[in-house]
Amino acid sequence: MAVGILLVGGFGTRLKPLTNESPKPMLPVAGLPVTEHQILAAKKAGIHTLVLATSYLADVFTPYFGDGSKWGIKILYAVEKEPLGTGGAIRNAAELLGRDEPIVIFNGDVLSRHSIAAQIDFHIAKKADVTLHLIEVEDARAFGCVPTDDSGRVTAFLEKMENPVSRSINAGCYVFSPSVLDEIPLGAVVSIERETFPTLVQSARAVFGYKEQAYWLDVGTPAALFKGSRDLVAGDFVLMPGAVVAPTARITGGSAIGADTVVEAGAVIIDCIIGNNVRVGEGAQLSHCFVAHGTHVPAAAIKESIYLSATAELPISL
Ligand code: GDD
Ligand code: MG
């Protein structure tokens, strides 16, 4: 058994304007918030308690996830008044957890189908202090570059470098042995990537890489969020419960239609993320659009690559 921490406090700057009114982890992907996909994966791996480490737009999470009983998992909340960075957030959130089980930490913007349970088993078998999930990418520059030796031991942690020394990157899911938490000061702004990991590696602590090349995506940009949603939809479209689509409407391109949304006659929706309680008026044509929860799209509107909410209409670059 294990406990977990979800890092959901970043500003989501690269996802603007989608994150103007919603924190990045609450943006819908194939009809469900990114965080909900992660909670389902954590539950499947036997994690029984999860702390959401929140900061930016913190109050959005509690009404949705409550105490977690709907998902069969205990959910707690740690709120940072000012963002503490990834390391500071982990230490702050860990104050709500016991110190007798491994702690699994998740970046809150990653969709991954790797086996978290296998990663925990690997961590225990190696008697590791920290075990990082690693994947290989073509271009490692935007990530934490993590070379390992033949035994799987991490030999360096190099966050976002211009000339990466390896294609193996930090995939944003870590298993910590509880004692490692003492390496992070409480109440301070700390980057786990730029401070804690390099220090642990330099001081020869047992930091291991768990390599599993499963489906993986950081949904940190609008293009990536749309790709993640299309990948999960895996067909023309998905309709969430209570959604109603007129028979003459056409939905395609891996679109996601949120719960209780109404799509009226003749509307055309191509590669869109449509939130909950939206009304798409008669004959509207939307392609590559993100429509926030509760928005009314007027009849006959024609929009392409646009973010639509009840109060805003802004271009998105995809
Ligand atoms: N609570 C809290 N407080 N969460 C934070 C804070 C904070 O101050 N700062 C960032 N986060 C959360 C973000 O919301 C996100 O879920 C996660 O920490 C990682 O931050 P990003 O801003 O998404 O980082 P990144 O994508 O540039 O890089 C990270 O992820 C890569 C994999 O996707 C790093 O961990 C890289 O090493 C890694 O390769
Ligand atoms: Mg990210």
XYZ file of C-alpha atoms and ligand atoms in Angstrom:
358
model
C 0.000 0.000 0.000
C 1.110 3.554 -0.576
C -0.003 7.148 -0.221
C 0.293 9.922 -2.788
C 0.690 13.619 -3.488
C -0.629 15.319 -6.618
C 1.145 18.562 -7.564
C -1.649 20.739 -8.864
C -0.554 24.253 -7.908
C 1.196 25.578 -11.013
C -0.118 28.573 -12.953
C -0.421 26.746 -16.268
C 1.041 29.785 -18.032
C 1.753 27.945 -21.298
C -1.911 26.868 -21.458
C -3.307 30.377 -21.462
C -6.055 31.372 -22.187
C -7.444 27.921 -21.261
C -6.193 28.392 -17.686
C -7.629 31.912 -17.271
C -10.609 30.528 -15.361
C -9.525 26.984 -14.517
C -6.354 25.540 -13.036
C -4.563 23.327 -15.562
C -5.292 20.025 -13.761
C -9.039 20.724 -13.837
C -9.134 21.208 -17.617
C -11.212 18.451 -19.205
C -9.524 15.754 -21.253
C -11.950 13.338 -22.933
C -14.682 14.632 -20.615
C -12.889 14.344 -17.252
C -10.403 16.648 -15.498
C -6.739 15.661 -15.919
C -6.626 15.183 -12.123
C -9.499 12.700 -12.251
C -7.634 10.521 -14.771
C -4.674 10.563 -12.358
C -6.825 9.742 -9.317
C -8.250 6.731 -11.164
C -4.717 5.522 -12.001
C -3.536 6.073 -8.404
C -6.493 4.123 -7.020
C -5.761 1.261 -9.445
C -2.177 1.108 -8.094
C -3.412 0.642 -4.524
C -2.866 4.211 -3.309
C -5.389 4.730 -0.522
C -4.783 8.378 0.443
C -3.905 11.319 -1.827
C -3.068 14.901 -0.925
C -3.826 17.519 -3.568
C -1.083 20.136 -3.250
C -2.883 23.223 -4.490
C -2.168 26.908 -4.801
C -3.414 28.729 -7.930
C -7.268 28.682 -8.019
C -7.211 26.229 -5.109
C -10.946 26.380 -4.323
C -11.906 24.700 -7.587
C -10.677 21.274 -6.451
C -12.535 20.741 -3.169
C -16.116 21.017 -4.449
C -15.318 18.547 -7.238
C -13.301 15.895 -5.405
C -14.610 16.321 -1.830
C -13.277 13.633 0.510
C -12.648 11.291 -2.433
C -15.245 8.718 -1.365
C -16.811 8.837 -4.853
C -13.519 7.364 -6.145
C -12.938 5.047 -3.178
C -9.826 6.944 -2.118
C -9.208 9.386 0.733
C -8.464 12.889 -0.591
C -6.886 15.614 1.543
C -5.951 19.173 0.589
C -2.795 21.161 1.287
C -3.096 24.788 0.193
C -0.047 27.017 -0.322
C -0.816 30.709 0.149
C 2.101 31.496 -2.133
C 3.355 28.734 -4.444
C 6.189 26.836 -2.728
C 7.650 25.297 -5.873
C 7.506 21.570 -6.525
C 9.748 20.593 -3.585
C 8.166 22.993 -1.105
C 4.731 21.754 -2.174
C 5.724 18.122 -1.613
C 7.074 18.812 1.888
C 4.032 20.916 2.794
C 1.598 18.238 1.571
C 3.516 15.406 3.269
C 2.747 16.978 6.655
C -0.763 15.519 6.199
C 0.552 11.987 5.615
C 2.020 9.259 7.814
C 5.645 8.227 7.417
C 5.248 4.468 7.306
C 4.484 3.879 3.618
C 6.088 4.887 0.312
C 4.809 8.225 -1.027
C 4.043 8.473 -4.734
C 4.266 11.988 -6.150
C 2.613 13.003 -9.408
C 3.076 16.076 -11.568
C -0.515 17.184 -12.049
C -0.393 17.645 -15.808
C 0.723 14.223 -16.980
C -1.312 11.468 -18.591
C 0.590 8.206 -18.181
C -0.395 4.578 -18.597
C 2.729 3.169 -16.946
C 2.246 0.737 -14.076
C 2.503 2.742 -10.868
C 2.245 -0.525 -8.915
C 5.287 -1.933 -10.768
C 7.188 1.301 -10.072
C 6.438 0.949 -6.330
C 7.538 -2.725 -6.392
C 10.781 -1.720 -8.162
C 11.386 0.982 -5.525
C 10.961 -1.514 -2.690
C 13.103 -4.181 -4.394
C 15.948 -1.667 -4.919
C 15.604 -0.324 -1.362
C 15.682 3.079 -3.028
C 15.346 6.511 -1.457
C 13.669 7.854 -4.600
C 12.516 6.094 -7.773
C 11.706 8.248 -10.800
C 9.599 7.034 -13.700
C 11.710 7.630 -16.824
C 10.714 7.623 -20.461
C 12.640 8.287 -23.651
C 11.726 11.210 -25.892
C 13.121 12.509 -29.187
C 13.857 15.955 -27.794
C 14.659 16.142 -24.070
C 15.236 19.903 -23.906
C 11.877 20.791 -22.325
C 12.223 18.175 -19.592
C 14.410 16.975 -16.752
C 17.153 14.926 -18.379
C 17.992 11.847 -16.252
C 20.923 9.601 -17.230
C 21.295 6.284 -15.388
C 24.031 3.644 -15.042
C 23.689 -0.067 -15.863
C 22.071 -0.844 -12.515
C 19.373 1.787 -13.095
C 20.939 4.222 -10.666
C 20.468 7.900 -11.559
C 23.834 9.557 -12.225
C 22.636 13.165 -12.733
C 19.467 15.243 -12.788
C 19.649 18.047 -15.342
C 16.490 20.156 -15.566
C 15.784 21.684 -19.008
C 19.182 21.839 -20.631
C 19.990 23.052 -24.150
C 22.149 20.038 -25.024
C 20.628 17.021 -23.287
C 23.099 14.255 -22.442
C 20.459 11.544 -22.752
C 16.996 10.973 -24.244
C 15.804 9.594 -20.933
C 13.615 12.117 -19.094
C 11.826 12.591 -15.814
C 8.238 11.552 -16.552
C 6.892 13.311 -13.457
C 5.991 10.382 -11.165
C 8.243 9.679 -8.169
C 8.213 7.150 -5.347
C 9.784 8.571 -2.177
C 10.819 6.703 0.938
C 9.431 8.825 3.789
C 12.876 9.656 5.250
C 13.788 11.630 2.102
C 11.218 14.259 3.032
C 13.570 15.541 5.730
C 15.908 16.697 2.938
C 13.339 19.352 1.986
C 12.947 22.329 4.344
C 9.402 22.987 5.547
C 7.736 26.260 4.493
C 10.453 27.260 1.999
C 10.277 27.661 -1.788
C 12.144 24.656 -3.198
C 12.375 23.110 -6.669
C 12.502 19.332 -6.494
C 14.059 19.286 -9.971
C 16.696 22.009 -9.600
C 17.593 21.553 -5.928
C 16.495 18.330 -4.210
C 17.156 15.749 -6.941
C 20.631 17.069 -7.905
C 21.600 17.206 -4.207
C 20.366 13.674 -3.526
C 22.300 12.338 -6.524
C 25.471 14.229 -5.579
C 25.318 12.937 -2.012
C 25.098 9.354 -3.356
C 21.598 8.643 -2.032
C 19.852 5.698 -3.696
C 18.029 7.448 -6.541
C 16.818 4.994 -9.196
C 15.151 5.269 -12.588
C 12.190 3.015 -13.372
C 12.002 2.766 -17.155
C 8.664 1.978 -18.740
C 7.910 3.279 -22.209
C 4.114 3.446 -21.864
C 1.720 6.012 -23.347
C 2.829 9.313 -21.816
C 1.960 12.961 -22.374
C 2.538 16.245 -20.541
C -0.592 18.239 -21.339
C 1.134 21.552 -20.600
C 0.292 23.326 -23.881
C -3.011 23.746 -25.760
C -1.778 21.483 -28.573
C -0.799 18.765 -26.090
C -4.089 19.038 -24.196
C -6.046 18.586 -27.444
C -3.844 15.634 -28.404
C -4.345 14.026 -24.986
C -8.099 14.387 -25.303
C -8.179 12.991 -28.854
C -5.957 10.065 -27.815
C -8.312 9.120 -24.991
C -11.435 9.582 -27.096
C -9.945 7.162 -29.650
C -12.743 7.610 -32.199
C -14.954 10.366 -33.617
C -16.242 11.624 -30.270
C -17.183 10.854 -26.701
C -20.379 11.995 -25.001
C -20.420 12.373 -21.247
C -23.536 11.450 -19.241
C -26.547 13.694 -19.863
C -25.179 15.125 -23.128
C -27.826 15.451 -25.838
C -26.976 15.732 -29.532
C -29.512 16.534 -32.232
C -29.636 13.826 -34.926
C -28.622 16.309 -37.637
C -25.546 17.561 -35.770
C -22.137 16.193 -36.846
C -19.363 15.544 -34.331
C -15.963 14.279 -35.398
C -12.171 14.573 -35.035
C -11.953 13.029 -31.559
C -14.159 15.663 -29.924
C -15.232 15.430 -26.288
C -18.698 16.644 -25.316
C -19.084 17.299 -21.587
C -21.848 16.181 -19.231
C -25.317 17.742 -19.688
C -24.219 19.627 -22.806
C -26.726 20.176 -25.603
C -25.722 20.236 -29.276
C -28.521 21.608 -31.414
C -29.623 20.727 -34.945
C -27.130 21.092 -37.778
C -24.189 22.008 -35.550
C -20.765 20.814 -36.720
C -18.056 20.084 -34.141
C -14.569 19.042 -35.277
C -11.672 18.301 -32.890
C -13.154 20.282 -30.004
C -13.101 20.073 -26.236
C -16.562 21.071 -25.079
C -17.153 21.426 -21.328
C -20.146 20.526 -19.174
C -23.515 22.333 -19.335
C -22.648 23.959 -22.653
C -25.255 24.790 -25.309
C -24.055 24.749 -28.897
C -26.691 26.621 -30.874
C -28.326 25.503 -34.102
C -26.001 25.413 -37.099
C -22.920 26.548 -35.174
C -19.621 25.339 -36.667
C -16.725 24.813 -34.285
C -13.341 23.423 -35.211
C -10.358 23.089 -32.826
C -12.247 25.059 -30.175
C -12.160 24.820 -26.391
C -15.558 25.690 -24.908
C -15.482 26.221 -21.134
C -18.149 24.786 -18.821
C -21.485 26.609 -18.909
C -20.897 28.550 -22.153
C -23.675 29.280 -24.639
C -22.422 29.231 -28.229
C -24.871 31.277 -30.322
C -26.698 29.724 -33.279
C -24.798 29.881 -36.601
C -21.529 30.968 -34.936
C -18.470 29.939 -36.960
C -15.290 29.577 -34.875
C -11.877 28.062 -35.423
C -9.062 27.695 -32.853
C -10.943 29.797 -30.315
C -11.319 29.610 -26.533
C -14.924 30.361 -25.633
C -16.243 30.944 -22.141
C -19.224 32.796 -20.686
C -17.110 35.940 -20.483
C -14.316 35.602 -23.038
C -13.527 34.753 -26.647
C -9.815 34.442 -27.335
C -7.626 32.781 -29.971
C -5.671 29.643 -29.065
C -2.535 28.559 -30.862
C -2.608 24.865 -31.637
N 1.453 22.844 -5.398
C 2.324 23.336 -6.298
N 3.074 24.434 -5.974
N 2.435 22.725 -7.507
C 3.317 23.242 -8.389
C 4.100 24.374 -8.121
C 3.953 25.004 -6.839
O 4.592 25.995 -6.515
N 4.883 24.634 -9.211
C 4.574 23.684 -10.128
N 3.621 22.851 -9.637
C 3.047 21.681 -10.303
C 2.417 22.003 -11.647
O 1.035 22.300 -11.487
C 2.623 20.708 -12.397
O 1.587 19.786 -12.145
C 3.909 20.140 -11.816
O 4.113 20.812 -10.571
C 5.121 20.319 -12.730
O 5.223 21.673 -13.103
P 5.292 22.123 -14.633
O 5.307 23.608 -14.648
O 4.274 21.411 -15.420
O 6.750 21.636 -15.001
P 7.315 21.186 -16.430
O 6.327 20.469 -17.232
O 7.967 22.380 -17.048
O 8.502 20.169 -15.989
C 8.240 19.133 -15.074
O 7.584 18.035 -15.699
C 8.366 17.345 -16.714
C 7.522 16.191 -17.200
O 6.331 16.627 -17.720
C 9.581 18.695 -14.467
O 9.282 17.826 -13.382
C 10.464 17.992 -15.504
O 11.627 17.476 -14.871
C 9.696 16.854 -16.148
O 10.496 16.258 -17.176
Mg 4.327 20.137 -17.079
